[in-house]
Amino acid sequence: MARRLRFNGSGSGEGGCPAVHEDLDTGEIIVHGPRLTDPDVIAQLQHLDEDEIPIVVPRNTLIDFGPHDRDTQPRILDPERFARLFKNFQHSAWHLEVRARYASDEATETYAQFVRGETPTWDLTTPWSTTIRAKTEDGAAVGRVRIVDNPPTTGQLYLLAHAAKNAALGEDVRNMWRADAERAYLPDEDFWIFDSHIVALCLFDDGDNLTGAELITEPAAVNQYNRLRDIAQHYAVPYKEFAARMTAKE
């Protein structure tokens, strides 16, 4: 279907480029202007795909002719697009895990080993493992806080064991009891924060399968999630210490 475009305006004052158009059906913005060609400058651009062309647009052009209202529709990423966030983040990725079970865990051989009472044989060469280890070895911070019920579910006990693999990849893994999380007013929702400015709110179906993520980038909302991360990090306990306390109570 052909796009229906509206010409919003031009920064030239004479109808030339750079100019801003808006798709009347999707709300997407199309900008055209002088192409950026300096290879030294292009080398500084992040996430520039091969099929993308960088252009130069004066700030006032976007202010004057870009949309001034936010899209209120949630932006949903399918699992494949969600997975790209882990390859593209630069300096930090952090996860709050609140669920009693994750269907993806129960489909693994290591989960089967765990429920049989065996020590799981962790594979540190999976695509996920190599991606995360490369990030942490390059200096990025990757961490998570896992919420645990009392008594813990089998899935939560498995993840407590799985923390050894996470730590081997360079992650900082911590735990806290659900009652403590509730006292700290932590939300009952799974989310990732990437580079402190992108939030991915994890979405699950009734069978506890991950179906995608809602992307949140509005600064005020992201700041609230960053505040929740700081609270969780403050009250949570390193996983080894948490496991030792559990064993002592038994």
Coordinates of N, CA and C in Angstrom, one line a residue, residues 17 42 115 229 242:
C17 N 15.3 21.4 0.9 CA 15.7 20.5 2.0 C 16.5 21.2 3.0
I42 N 31.0 9.3 10.1 CA 30.1 8.1 10.0 C 30.6 7.0 11.0
V115 N 16.2 -31.2 38.4 CA 15.0 -31.8 39.1 C 15.3 -33.3 39.4
R229 N 15.5 -0.1 39.8 CA 16.8 -0.9 39.8 C 17.7 -0.6 41.0
F242 N 22.9 -15.5 49.6 CA 21.4 -15.8 49.7 C 21.3 -17.3 49.8

